[in-house]
Amino acid sequence: MHDMHNWLLPENIEDILPAEAQRVERLRRAILDAFAAHGYQLVMPPLLEYVESLLTGSGHDLDLKTFKLVDQLSGRMLGLRADITPQVARIDAHLLNRAGVTRLCYCGSVLHTLPSGLRRTREPLQIGAELYGHAGIESDLEVQRLMLEALGLAGVPGVRLDLGHVMVFRSLIRHADVAAELEAELFRALQTKDQTALRDLVRPLDARTQGALLALPQLYGDVAVLGEAARALPDYPEIRHALGQLSTIADAMGRAVVQCSFDLGEVRGYHYHSGVVFAAYAPGWSNAIALGGRYDEIGKAFGRARPATGFSIDLREVAALLPAPALRPGILAPYGDDAAQREKISALRAQGETVIVELPGHAGSRADYGCDRELVQKNGKWEVVNLA
């Protein structure tokens, strides 16, 4: 008797079985084809690379998520990628080195040391698109529309777009000349929406900054929040610019989604993003089904400052709630070495049919094959007939 531990998988790591695999693969192809139609070129970065390169420009957000191991060839520390976006930024900065706008897309597994939610996998299948070389709001709108198109292909209903802007918090911190240690504590309190901790932390700051930081977690809701924010926050140029960008997006995207909401206390990816951040939510999903934002700083870390904006989706998570595709029943063909039969089988497969050749000595029932027709020889010709 085999030890059951030989085939048990680690926690939050799962196989993808045929029905789900087909669902995921159909969606992958449809989304990548849509990306290609918009001019996004596919790249395939490696599963592992040197840790320094993987974590460059991403701050410490990714560090704890990344599995690390020692390279037997160089003795250096390698990481298994926990996010593909920094890899694509490296490709844009160093390998392609184009001067103008570059549109890239990708799809591949990433690995996380810990699951990001109760029932979430530690091996998401990340698909996404990135646009480099354009700093304007137009490129943010392009990737948001592309994300909605991808979710539409997945059949996700009632998408809500949730928007924030990291420059709001960053501008308050810079103008108040907040020390790095206090900035990190304020960031944590905002991230967890811990109002009590926030109240204690803002005490040493000037009254204007205090009021603004305490107001941030309350600045959440529909487009009216942007007006409230303009009244509650200091009139710094960066904040004015950030609110203007969010207002532009609200006008442009309001017709494309069920609802646009705004969260000015949203600091997700603060060490990584540099402008508009966005997330897509839908009924039936407890977590965001897509995440994105602007991250102009990352190219600088690779020695080439480039504006950048993009998004990613966990394909497995989106596909899991979709109905299984209807399996088209196949055609059962007898085992044989007849040239005319082989030609007929090839022609049927070229037309998109599934043809399964019944191997000799197979003891299973014919229903095992999932076929509703069979290939038979009539008057010297091979024909498809319904299974009796």
PDB file of C-alpha atoms in Angstrom, residues 96-378:
ATOM      1  CA  LEU A  96      13.457  45.893 -25.716  1.00  0.00           C
ATOM      2  CA  ASN A  97      14.802  49.355 -24.872  1.00  0.00           C
ATOM      3  CA  ARG A  98      12.315  51.119 -27.147  1.00  0.00           C
ATOM      4  CA  ALA A  99      11.973  54.887 -27.051  1.00  0.00           C
ATOM      5  CA  GLY A 100       8.226  55.156 -27.684  1.00  0.00           C
ATOM      6  CA  VAL A 101       5.157  53.486 -26.257  1.00  0.00           C
ATOM      7  CA  THR A 102       5.484  49.730 -25.641  1.00  0.00           C
ATOM      8  CA  ARG A 103       2.490  47.474 -25.000  1.00  0.00           C
ATOM      9  CA  LEU A 104       3.254  44.082 -23.480  1.00  0.00           C
ATOM     10  CA  CYS A 105       1.105  41.258 -22.083  1.00  0.00           C
ATOM     11  CA  TYR A 106       1.791  37.977 -20.296  1.00  0.00           C
ATOM     12  CA  CYS A 107       0.219  34.917 -18.746  1.00  0.00           C
ATOM     13  CA  GLY A 108       1.890  32.517 -16.319  1.00  0.00           C
ATOM     14  CA  SER A 109       1.880  30.949 -12.865  1.00  0.00           C
ATOM     15  CA  VAL A 110       3.176  32.903  -9.886  1.00  0.00           C
ATOM     16  CA  LEU A 111       3.905  31.443  -6.450  1.00  0.00           C
ATOM     17  CA  HIS A 112       3.102  32.938  -3.045  1.00  0.00           C
ATOM     18  CA  THR A 113       4.638  31.810   0.249  1.00  0.00           C
ATOM     19  CA  LEU A 114       1.234  32.332   1.936  1.00  0.00           C
ATOM     20  CA  PRO A 115      -2.286  32.438   0.450  1.00  0.00           C
ATOM     21  CA  SER A 116      -3.690  35.983   0.241  1.00  0.00           C
ATOM     22  CA  GLY A 117      -7.125  34.819   1.444  1.00  0.00           C
ATOM     23  CA  LEU A 118      -8.789  31.945   3.225  1.00  0.00           C
ATOM     24  CA  ARG A 119      -9.564  29.809   0.190  1.00  0.00           C
ATOM     25  CA  ARG A 120      -7.094  31.296  -2.258  1.00  0.00           C
ATOM     26  CA  THR A 121      -4.438  29.315  -4.052  1.00  0.00           C
ATOM     27  CA  ARG A 122      -0.715  29.908  -3.517  1.00  0.00           C
ATOM     28  CA  GLU A 123      -0.237  29.398  -7.267  1.00  0.00           C
ATOM     29  CA  PRO A 124      -2.373  32.001  -9.063  1.00  0.00           C
ATOM     30  CA  LEU A 125      -2.349  32.010 -12.861  1.00  0.00           C
ATOM     31  CA  GLN A 126      -1.646  35.660 -13.562  1.00  0.00           C
ATOM     32  CA  ILE A 127      -2.680  37.257 -16.853  1.00  0.00           C
ATOM     33  CA  GLY A 128      -2.151  40.936 -17.492  1.00  0.00           C
ATOM     34  CA  ALA A 129      -1.177  43.812 -19.738  1.00  0.00           C
ATOM     35  CA  GLU A 130       1.265  46.688 -19.257  1.00  0.00           C
ATOM     36  CA  LEU A 131       1.693  49.955 -21.163  1.00  0.00           C
ATOM     37  CA  TYR A 132       5.076  51.738 -21.006  1.00  0.00           C
ATOM     38  CA  GLY A 133       6.243  55.135 -22.204  1.00  0.00           C
ATOM     39  CA  HIS A 134       3.105  57.254 -21.756  1.00  0.00           C
ATOM     40  CA  ALA A 135       2.489  59.311 -18.607  1.00  0.00           C
ATOM     41  CA  GLY A 136      -0.981  60.716 -19.385  1.00  0.00           C
ATOM     42  CA  ILE A 137      -4.392  59.712 -18.073  1.00  0.00           C
ATOM     43  CA  GLU A 138      -5.231  58.355 -21.553  1.00  0.00           C
ATOM     44  CA  SER A 139      -3.027  55.289 -21.004  1.00  0.00           C
ATOM     45  CA  ASP A 140      -4.624  54.659 -17.592  1.00  0.00           C
ATOM     46  CA  LEU A 141      -8.010  54.712 -19.328  1.00  0.00           C
ATOM     47  CA  GLU A 142      -6.749  52.374 -22.064  1.00  0.00           C
ATOM     48  CA  VAL A 143      -5.626  49.671 -19.618  1.00  0.00           C
ATOM     49  CA  GLN A 144      -8.799  50.029 -17.530  1.00  0.00           C
ATOM     50  CA  ARG A 145     -10.960  49.553 -20.647  1.00  0.00           C
ATOM     51  CA  LEU A 146      -8.815  46.580 -21.642  1.00  0.00           C
ATOM     52  CA  MET A 147      -9.281  45.059 -18.174  1.00  0.00           C
ATOM     53  CA  LEU A 148     -13.063  45.457 -18.476  1.00  0.00           C
ATOM     54  CA  GLU A 149     -12.959  43.837 -21.928  1.00  0.00           C
ATOM     55  CA  ALA A 150     -11.035  40.876 -20.478  1.00  0.00           C
ATOM     56  CA  LEU A 151     -13.571  40.512 -17.649  1.00  0.00           C
ATOM     57  CA  GLY A 152     -16.371  40.756 -20.229  1.00  0.00           C
ATOM     58  CA  LEU A 153     -14.826  37.844 -22.159  1.00  0.00           C
ATOM     59  CA  ALA A 154     -14.867  35.911 -18.874  1.00  0.00           C
ATOM     60  CA  GLY A 155     -18.586  36.661 -18.559  1.00  0.00           C
ATOM     61  CA  VAL A 156     -18.119  38.463 -15.216  1.00  0.00           C
ATOM     62  CA  PRO A 157     -21.389  40.299 -14.432  1.00  0.00           C
ATOM     63  CA  GLY A 158     -21.935  43.698 -12.787  1.00  0.00           C
ATOM     64  CA  VAL A 159     -18.324  44.901 -12.538  1.00  0.00           C
ATOM     65  CA  ARG A 160     -17.665  47.712 -10.060  1.00  0.00           C
ATOM     66  CA  LEU A 161     -14.524  49.781 -10.564  1.00  0.00           C
ATOM     67  CA  ASP A 162     -12.900  50.938  -7.322  1.00  0.00           C
ATOM     68  CA  LEU A 163     -10.370  53.784  -7.736  1.00  0.00           C
ATOM     69  CA  GLY A 164      -7.757  55.419  -5.550  1.00  0.00           C
ATOM     70  CA  HIS A 165      -4.643  57.572  -6.020  1.00  0.00           C
ATOM     71  CA  VAL A 166      -1.452  57.053  -4.016  1.00  0.00           C
ATOM     72  CA  MET A 167      -0.351  60.669  -4.577  1.00  0.00           C
ATOM     73  CA  VAL A 168      -2.991  61.842  -2.072  1.00  0.00           C
ATOM     74  CA  PHE A 169      -1.325  60.103   0.889  1.00  0.00           C
ATOM     75  CA  ARG A 170       2.183  60.642  -0.526  1.00  0.00           C
ATOM     76  CA  SER A 171       1.612  64.380  -0.945  1.00  0.00           C
ATOM     77  CA  LEU A 172       0.391  64.766   2.669  1.00  0.00           C
ATOM     78  CA  ILE A 173       3.468  62.880   3.924  1.00  0.00           C
ATOM     79  CA  ARG A 174       5.891  64.965   1.824  1.00  0.00           C
ATOM     80  CA  HIS A 175       4.409  68.346   2.713  1.00  0.00           C
ATOM     81  CA  ALA A 176       4.453  67.498   6.438  1.00  0.00           C
ATOM     82  CA  ASP A 177       8.040  66.198   6.152  1.00  0.00           C
ATOM     83  CA  VAL A 178       7.065  62.985   7.985  1.00  0.00           C
ATOM     84  CA  ALA A 179       9.951  60.691   9.045  1.00  0.00           C
ATOM     85  CA  ALA A 180      10.190  57.318   7.280  1.00  0.00           C
ATOM     86  CA  GLU A 181       9.370  55.334  10.448  1.00  0.00           C
ATOM     87  CA  LEU A 182       6.187  57.299  11.158  1.00  0.00           C
ATOM     88  CA  GLU A 183       5.241  57.118   7.460  1.00  0.00           C
ATOM     89  CA  ALA A 184       5.420  53.292   7.637  1.00  0.00           C
ATOM     90  CA  GLU A 185       3.203  53.229  10.756  1.00  0.00           C
ATOM     91  CA  LEU A 186       0.666  55.631   9.201  1.00  0.00           C
ATOM     92  CA  PHE A 187       0.624  53.477   6.071  1.00  0.00           C
ATOM     93  CA  ARG A 188      -0.140  50.346   8.149  1.00  0.00           C
ATOM     94  CA  ALA A 189      -2.933  52.099  10.071  1.00  0.00           C
ATOM     95  CA  LEU A 190      -4.516  53.339   6.830  1.00  0.00           C
ATOM     96  CA  GLN A 191      -4.197  49.932   5.203  1.00  0.00           C
ATOM     97  CA  THR A 192      -6.034  48.259   8.081  1.00  0.00           C
ATOM     98  CA  LYS A 193      -8.440  51.241   8.462  1.00  0.00           C
ATOM     99  CA  ASP A 194      -7.426  51.429  12.145  1.00  0.00           C
ATOM    100  CA  GLN A 195      -8.848  54.831  13.144  1.00  0.00           C
ATOM    101  CA  THR A 196      -7.685  54.558  16.794  1.00  0.00           C
ATOM    102  CA  ALA A 197      -4.048  53.910  15.820  1.00  0.00           C
ATOM    103  CA  LEU A 198      -4.270  56.668  13.199  1.00  0.00           C
ATOM    104  CA  ARG A 199      -5.477  59.173  15.829  1.00  0.00           C
ATOM    105  CA  ASP A 200      -2.499  58.355  18.077  1.00  0.00           C
ATOM    106  CA  LEU A 201       0.007  58.486  15.232  1.00  0.00           C
ATOM    107  CA  VAL A 202      -0.998  61.895  13.833  1.00  0.00           C
ATOM    108  CA  ARG A 203      -0.572  63.706  17.201  1.00  0.00           C
ATOM    109  CA  PRO A 204       2.950  65.046  16.508  1.00  0.00           C
ATOM    110  CA  LEU A 205       1.892  66.467  13.110  1.00  0.00           C
ATOM    111  CA  ASP A 206       0.496  69.930  12.308  1.00  0.00           C
ATOM    112  CA  ALA A 207      -3.278  70.417  12.579  1.00  0.00           C
ATOM    113  CA  ARG A 208      -3.812  70.609   8.815  1.00  0.00           C
ATOM    114  CA  THR A 209      -2.048  67.282   8.148  1.00  0.00           C
ATOM    115  CA  GLN A 210      -3.767  65.691  11.158  1.00  0.00           C
ATOM    116  CA  GLY A 211      -7.211  66.583   9.839  1.00  0.00           C
ATOM    117  CA  ALA A 212      -6.371  65.408   6.320  1.00  0.00           C
ATOM    118  CA  LEU A 213      -4.973  62.019   7.410  1.00  0.00           C
ATOM    119  CA  LEU A 214      -7.942  61.391   9.736  1.00  0.00           C
ATOM    120  CA  ALA A 215     -10.340  62.277   6.907  1.00  0.00           C
ATOM    121  CA  LEU A 216      -8.791  59.836   4.380  1.00  0.00           C
ATOM    122  CA  PRO A 217     -10.479  56.596   5.595  1.00  0.00           C
ATOM    123  CA  GLN A 218     -13.871  58.363   5.436  1.00  0.00           C
ATOM    124  CA  LEU A 219     -13.387  59.541   1.864  1.00  0.00           C
ATOM    125  CA  TYR A 220     -14.988  56.501   0.295  1.00  0.00           C
ATOM    126  CA  GLY A 221     -18.023  56.255  -1.991  1.00  0.00           C
ATOM    127  CA  ASP A 222     -19.349  57.461  -5.349  1.00  0.00           C
ATOM    128  CA  VAL A 223     -18.118  60.418  -7.409  1.00  0.00           C
ATOM    129  CA  ALA A 224     -19.444  62.913  -4.798  1.00  0.00           C
ATOM    130  CA  VAL A 225     -16.461  61.856  -2.626  1.00  0.00           C
ATOM    131  CA  LEU A 226     -14.122  63.776  -4.958  1.00  0.00           C
ATOM    132  CA  GLY A 227     -15.925  67.029  -4.085  1.00  0.00           C
ATOM    133  CA  GLU A 228     -15.775  66.174  -0.375  1.00  0.00           C
ATOM    134  CA  ALA A 229     -12.041  65.441  -0.733  1.00  0.00           C
ATOM    135  CA  ALA A 230     -11.403  68.810  -2.388  1.00  0.00           C
ATOM    136  CA  ARG A 231     -12.979  70.484   0.677  1.00  0.00           C
ATOM    137  CA  ALA A 232     -11.417  68.216   3.360  1.00  0.00           C
ATOM    138  CA  LEU A 233      -7.841  68.013   2.038  1.00  0.00           C
ATOM    139  CA  PRO A 234      -5.169  70.733   1.687  1.00  0.00           C
ATOM    140  CA  ASP A 235      -5.079  72.394  -1.740  1.00  0.00           C
ATOM    141  CA  TYR A 236      -1.666  70.976  -2.704  1.00  0.00           C
ATOM    142  CA  PRO A 237      -0.977  70.848  -6.499  1.00  0.00           C
ATOM    143  CA  GLU A 238      -0.422  67.043  -6.386  1.00  0.00           C
ATOM    144  CA  ILE A 239      -3.754  66.460  -4.608  1.00  0.00           C
ATOM    145  CA  ARG A 240      -5.565  68.785  -7.044  1.00  0.00           C
ATOM    146  CA  HIS A 241      -3.990  66.857  -9.952  1.00  0.00           C
ATOM    147  CA  ALA A 242      -4.897  63.469  -8.401  1.00  0.00           C
ATOM    148  CA  LEU A 243      -8.548  64.460  -7.852  1.00  0.00           C
ATOM    149  CA  GLY A 244      -8.703  65.846 -11.394  1.00  0.00           C
ATOM    150  CA  GLN A 245      -7.442  62.532 -12.800  1.00  0.00           C
ATOM    151  CA  LEU A 246      -9.993  60.543 -10.775  1.00  0.00           C
ATOM    152  CA  SER A 247     -12.759  62.861 -11.969  1.00  0.00           C
ATOM    153  CA  THR A 248     -11.705  62.336 -15.612  1.00  0.00           C
ATOM    154  CA  ILE A 249     -11.797  58.552 -15.102  1.00  0.00           C
ATOM    155  CA  ALA A 250     -15.236  58.783 -13.464  1.00  0.00           C
ATOM    156  CA  ASP A 251     -16.581  60.618 -16.538  1.00  0.00           C
ATOM    157  CA  ALA A 252     -14.968  58.219 -19.001  1.00  0.00           C
ATOM    158  CA  MET A 253     -15.624  54.910 -17.219  1.00  0.00           C
ATOM    159  CA  GLY A 254     -19.026  55.613 -15.667  1.00  0.00           C
ATOM    160  CA  ARG A 255     -20.784  54.315 -18.773  1.00  0.00           C
ATOM    161  CA  ALA A 256     -18.652  51.162 -19.017  1.00  0.00           C
ATOM    162  CA  VAL A 257     -19.235  49.730 -15.542  1.00  0.00           C
ATOM    163  CA  VAL A 258     -22.150  49.238 -13.192  1.00  0.00           C
ATOM    164  CA  GLN A 259     -20.570  51.568 -10.660  1.00  0.00           C
ATOM    165  CA  CYS A 260     -17.433  53.660 -10.121  1.00  0.00           C
ATOM    166  CA  SER A 261     -16.448  54.073  -6.483  1.00  0.00           C
ATOM    167  CA  PHE A 262     -13.540  55.949  -4.938  1.00  0.00           C
ATOM    168  CA  ASP A 263     -11.398  55.235  -1.888  1.00  0.00           C
ATOM    169  CA  LEU A 264      -8.878  57.969  -1.105  1.00  0.00           C
ATOM    170  CA  GLY A 265      -7.602  56.030   1.916  1.00  0.00           C
ATOM    171  CA  GLU A 266      -6.621  53.146  -0.417  1.00  0.00           C
ATOM    172  CA  VAL A 267      -2.848  52.685  -0.124  1.00  0.00           C
ATOM    173  CA  ARG A 268      -2.517  49.235  -1.711  1.00  0.00           C
ATOM    174  CA  GLY A 269       0.838  48.950  -3.445  1.00  0.00           C
ATOM    175  CA  TYR A 270       1.916  52.309  -1.978  1.00  0.00           C
ATOM    176  CA  HIS A 271       5.610  51.382  -2.185  1.00  0.00           C
ATOM    177  CA  TYR A 272       5.157  50.327  -5.777  1.00  0.00           C
ATOM    178  CA  HIS A 273       2.441  52.432  -7.396  1.00  0.00           C
ATOM    179  CA  SER A 274       2.844  56.113  -8.185  1.00  0.00           C
ATOM    180  CA  GLY A 275      -0.570  57.344  -9.356  1.00  0.00           C
ATOM    181  CA  VAL A 276      -4.049  55.993 -10.028  1.00  0.00           C
ATOM    182  CA  VAL A 277      -4.709  52.536  -8.516  1.00  0.00           C
ATOM    183  CA  PHE A 278      -7.794  50.532  -9.411  1.00  0.00           C
ATOM    184  CA  ALA A 279      -9.520  47.269  -8.625  1.00  0.00           C
ATOM    185  CA  ALA A 280     -12.502  45.471 -10.155  1.00  0.00           C
ATOM    186  CA  TYR A 281     -15.143  43.817  -7.979  1.00  0.00           C
ATOM    187  CA  ALA A 282     -18.182  41.758  -8.957  1.00  0.00           C
ATOM    188  CA  PRO A 283     -21.077  40.001  -7.221  1.00  0.00           C
ATOM    189  CA  GLY A 284     -20.067  36.492  -6.113  1.00  0.00           C
ATOM    190  CA  TRP A 285     -16.371  37.331  -5.615  1.00  0.00           C
ATOM    191  CA  SER A 286     -15.298  38.377  -2.110  1.00  0.00           C
ATOM    192  CA  ASN A 287     -11.893  39.615  -3.307  1.00  0.00           C
ATOM    193  CA  ALA A 288     -10.960  41.985  -6.120  1.00  0.00           C
ATOM    194  CA  ILE A 289     -11.029  40.047  -9.402  1.00  0.00           C
ATOM    195  CA  ALA A 290      -8.526  42.366 -11.093  1.00  0.00           C
ATOM    196  CA  LEU A 291      -5.967  44.865  -9.784  1.00  0.00           C
ATOM    197  CA  GLY A 292      -3.971  47.555 -11.501  1.00  0.00           C
ATOM    198  CA  GLY A 293      -2.456  50.991 -11.397  1.00  0.00           C
ATOM    199  CA  ARG A 294       0.311  53.319 -12.461  1.00  0.00           C
ATOM    200  CA  TYR A 295       3.862  52.532 -11.360  1.00  0.00           C
ATOM    201  CA  ASP A 296       6.175  55.061 -13.027  1.00  0.00           C
ATOM    202  CA  GLU A 297       8.969  54.545 -10.466  1.00  0.00           C
ATOM    203  CA  ILE A 298       9.754  50.918 -11.305  1.00  0.00           C
ATOM    204  CA  GLY A 299      11.730  51.607 -14.499  1.00  0.00           C
ATOM    205  CA  LYS A 300      14.021  53.938 -12.541  1.00  0.00           C
ATOM    206  CA  ALA A 301      15.014  50.994 -10.365  1.00  0.00           C
ATOM    207  CA  PHE A 302      16.103  49.161 -13.529  1.00  0.00           C
ATOM    208  CA  GLY A 303      18.202  52.167 -14.564  1.00  0.00           C
ATOM    209  CA  ARG A 304      15.677  53.532 -17.070  1.00  0.00           C
ATOM    210  CA  ALA A 305      12.807  55.680 -15.843  1.00  0.00           C
ATOM    211  CA  ARG A 306       9.691  54.907 -17.896  1.00  0.00           C
ATOM    212  CA  PRO A 307       6.069  55.783 -17.199  1.00  0.00           C
ATOM    213  CA  ALA A 308       4.073  52.568 -16.778  1.00  0.00           C
ATOM    214  CA  THR A 309       0.515  51.466 -16.109  1.00  0.00           C
ATOM    215  CA  GLY A 310      -1.127  48.036 -16.214  1.00  0.00           C
ATOM    216  CA  PHE A 311      -3.329  45.445 -14.557  1.00  0.00           C
ATOM    217  CA  SER A 312      -3.460  41.737 -13.764  1.00  0.00           C
ATOM    218  CA  ILE A 313      -6.165  39.113 -13.224  1.00  0.00           C
ATOM    219  CA  ASP A 314      -5.958  35.716 -11.503  1.00  0.00           C
ATOM    220  CA  LEU A 315      -7.301  33.584 -14.326  1.00  0.00           C
ATOM    221  CA  ARG A 316      -8.005  30.585 -12.082  1.00  0.00           C
ATOM    222  CA  GLU A 317     -10.127  32.632  -9.727  1.00  0.00           C
ATOM    223  CA  VAL A 318     -12.183  34.213 -12.507  1.00  0.00           C
ATOM    224  CA  ALA A 319     -12.628  30.918 -14.374  1.00  0.00           C
ATOM    225  CA  ALA A 320     -13.696  29.053 -11.211  1.00  0.00           C
ATOM    226  CA  LEU A 321     -17.062  30.800 -10.995  1.00  0.00           C
ATOM    227  CA  LEU A 322     -17.877  30.483 -14.687  1.00  0.00           C
ATOM    228  CA  PRO A 323     -20.133  27.722 -15.993  1.00  0.00           C
ATOM    229  CA  ALA A 324     -18.207  24.767 -17.416  1.00  0.00           C
ATOM    230  CA  PRO A 325     -18.049  24.956 -21.218  1.00  0.00           C
ATOM    231  CA  ALA A 326     -20.390  22.502 -22.912  1.00  0.00           C
ATOM    232  CA  LEU A 327     -18.238  19.589 -23.973  1.00  0.00           C
ATOM    233  CA  ARG A 328     -18.894  18.821 -27.599  1.00  0.00           C
ATOM    234  CA  PRO A 329     -19.352  15.068 -27.876  1.00  0.00           C
ATOM    235  CA  GLY A 330     -16.743  13.367 -30.032  1.00  0.00           C
ATOM    236  CA  ILE A 331     -16.626  10.667 -32.689  1.00  0.00           C
ATOM    237  CA  LEU A 332     -15.419   7.150 -31.843  1.00  0.00           C
ATOM    238  CA  ALA A 333     -13.271   5.521 -34.508  1.00  0.00           C
ATOM    239  CA  PRO A 334     -12.243   1.842 -34.647  1.00  0.00           C
ATOM    240  CA  TYR A 335      -8.576   0.934 -34.355  1.00  0.00           C
ATOM    241  CA  GLY A 336      -7.076   0.172 -37.753  1.00  0.00           C
ATOM    242  CA  ASP A 337      -4.384   0.840 -40.320  1.00  0.00           C
ATOM    243  CA  ASP A 338      -6.519   1.857 -43.267  1.00  0.00           C
ATOM    244  CA  ALA A 339      -5.152   4.878 -45.191  1.00  0.00           C
ATOM    245  CA  ALA A 340      -8.646   6.100 -46.178  1.00  0.00           C
ATOM    246  CA  GLN A 341      -9.717   5.919 -42.502  1.00  0.00           C
ATOM    247  CA  ARG A 342      -6.663   7.927 -41.409  1.00  0.00           C
ATOM    248  CA  GLU A 343      -7.445  10.589 -44.026  1.00  0.00           C
ATOM    249  CA  LYS A 344     -11.068  10.785 -42.909  1.00  0.00           C
ATOM    250  CA  ILE A 345     -10.005  11.150 -39.238  1.00  0.00           C
ATOM    251  CA  SER A 346      -7.525  13.925 -40.163  1.00  0.00           C
ATOM    252  CA  ALA A 347     -10.219  15.759 -42.154  1.00  0.00           C
ATOM    253  CA  LEU A 348     -12.717  15.538 -39.282  1.00  0.00           C
ATOM    254  CA  ARG A 349     -10.147  16.851 -36.767  1.00  0.00           C
ATOM    255  CA  ALA A 350      -9.280  19.710 -39.155  1.00  0.00           C
ATOM    256  CA  GLN A 351     -12.998  20.662 -39.074  1.00  0.00           C
ATOM    257  CA  GLY A 352     -12.795  20.948 -35.272  1.00  0.00           C
ATOM    258  CA  GLU A 353     -14.228  17.547 -34.398  1.00  0.00           C
ATOM    259  CA  THR A 354     -12.838  15.423 -31.570  1.00  0.00           C
ATOM    260  CA  VAL A 355     -12.079  11.939 -32.913  1.00  0.00           C
ATOM    261  CA  ILE A 356     -11.054   9.262 -30.399  1.00  0.00           C
ATOM    262  CA  VAL A 357      -9.543   6.036 -31.682  1.00  0.00           C
ATOM    263  CA  GLU A 358     -10.723   3.033 -29.657  1.00  0.00           C
ATOM    264  CA  LEU A 359      -7.657   1.065 -28.665  1.00  0.00           C
ATOM    265  CA  PRO A 360      -7.794  -2.757 -28.971  1.00  0.00           C
ATOM    266  CA  GLY A 361      -8.599  -4.697 -25.799  1.00  0.00           C
ATOM    267  CA  HIS A 362     -10.216  -1.712 -24.061  1.00  0.00           C
ATOM    268  CA  ALA A 363     -12.642  -3.152 -21.516  1.00  0.00           C
ATOM    269  CA  GLY A 364     -14.485   0.070 -20.557  1.00  0.00           C
ATOM    270  CA  SER A 365     -17.976   1.001 -21.638  1.00  0.00           C
ATOM    271  CA  ARG A 366     -18.402   3.131 -24.762  1.00  0.00           C
ATOM    272  CA  ALA A 367     -19.954   5.872 -22.606  1.00  0.00           C
ATOM    273  CA  ASP A 368     -16.498   6.444 -21.059  1.00  0.00           C
ATOM    274  CA  TYR A 369     -15.393   8.168 -24.237  1.00  0.00           C
ATOM    275  CA  GLY A 370     -18.026  10.927 -24.196  1.00  0.00           C
ATOM    276  CA  CYS A 371     -18.847  10.241 -27.871  1.00  0.00           C
ATOM    277  CA  ASP A 372     -22.267  10.411 -29.493  1.00  0.00           C
ATOM    278  CA  ARG A 373     -21.194   9.303 -32.987  1.00  0.00           C
ATOM    279  CA  GLU A 374     -18.921   6.724 -34.519  1.00  0.00           C
ATOM    280  CA  LEU A 375     -16.924   6.261 -37.689  1.00  0.00           C
ATOM    281  CA  VAL A 376     -18.005   3.211 -39.665  1.00  0.00           C
ATOM    282  CA  GLN A 377     -17.146   1.784 -43.070  1.00  0.00           C
ATOM    283  CA  LYS A 378     -20.090   1.549 -45.482  1.00  0.00           C
TER     284      LYS A 378
END
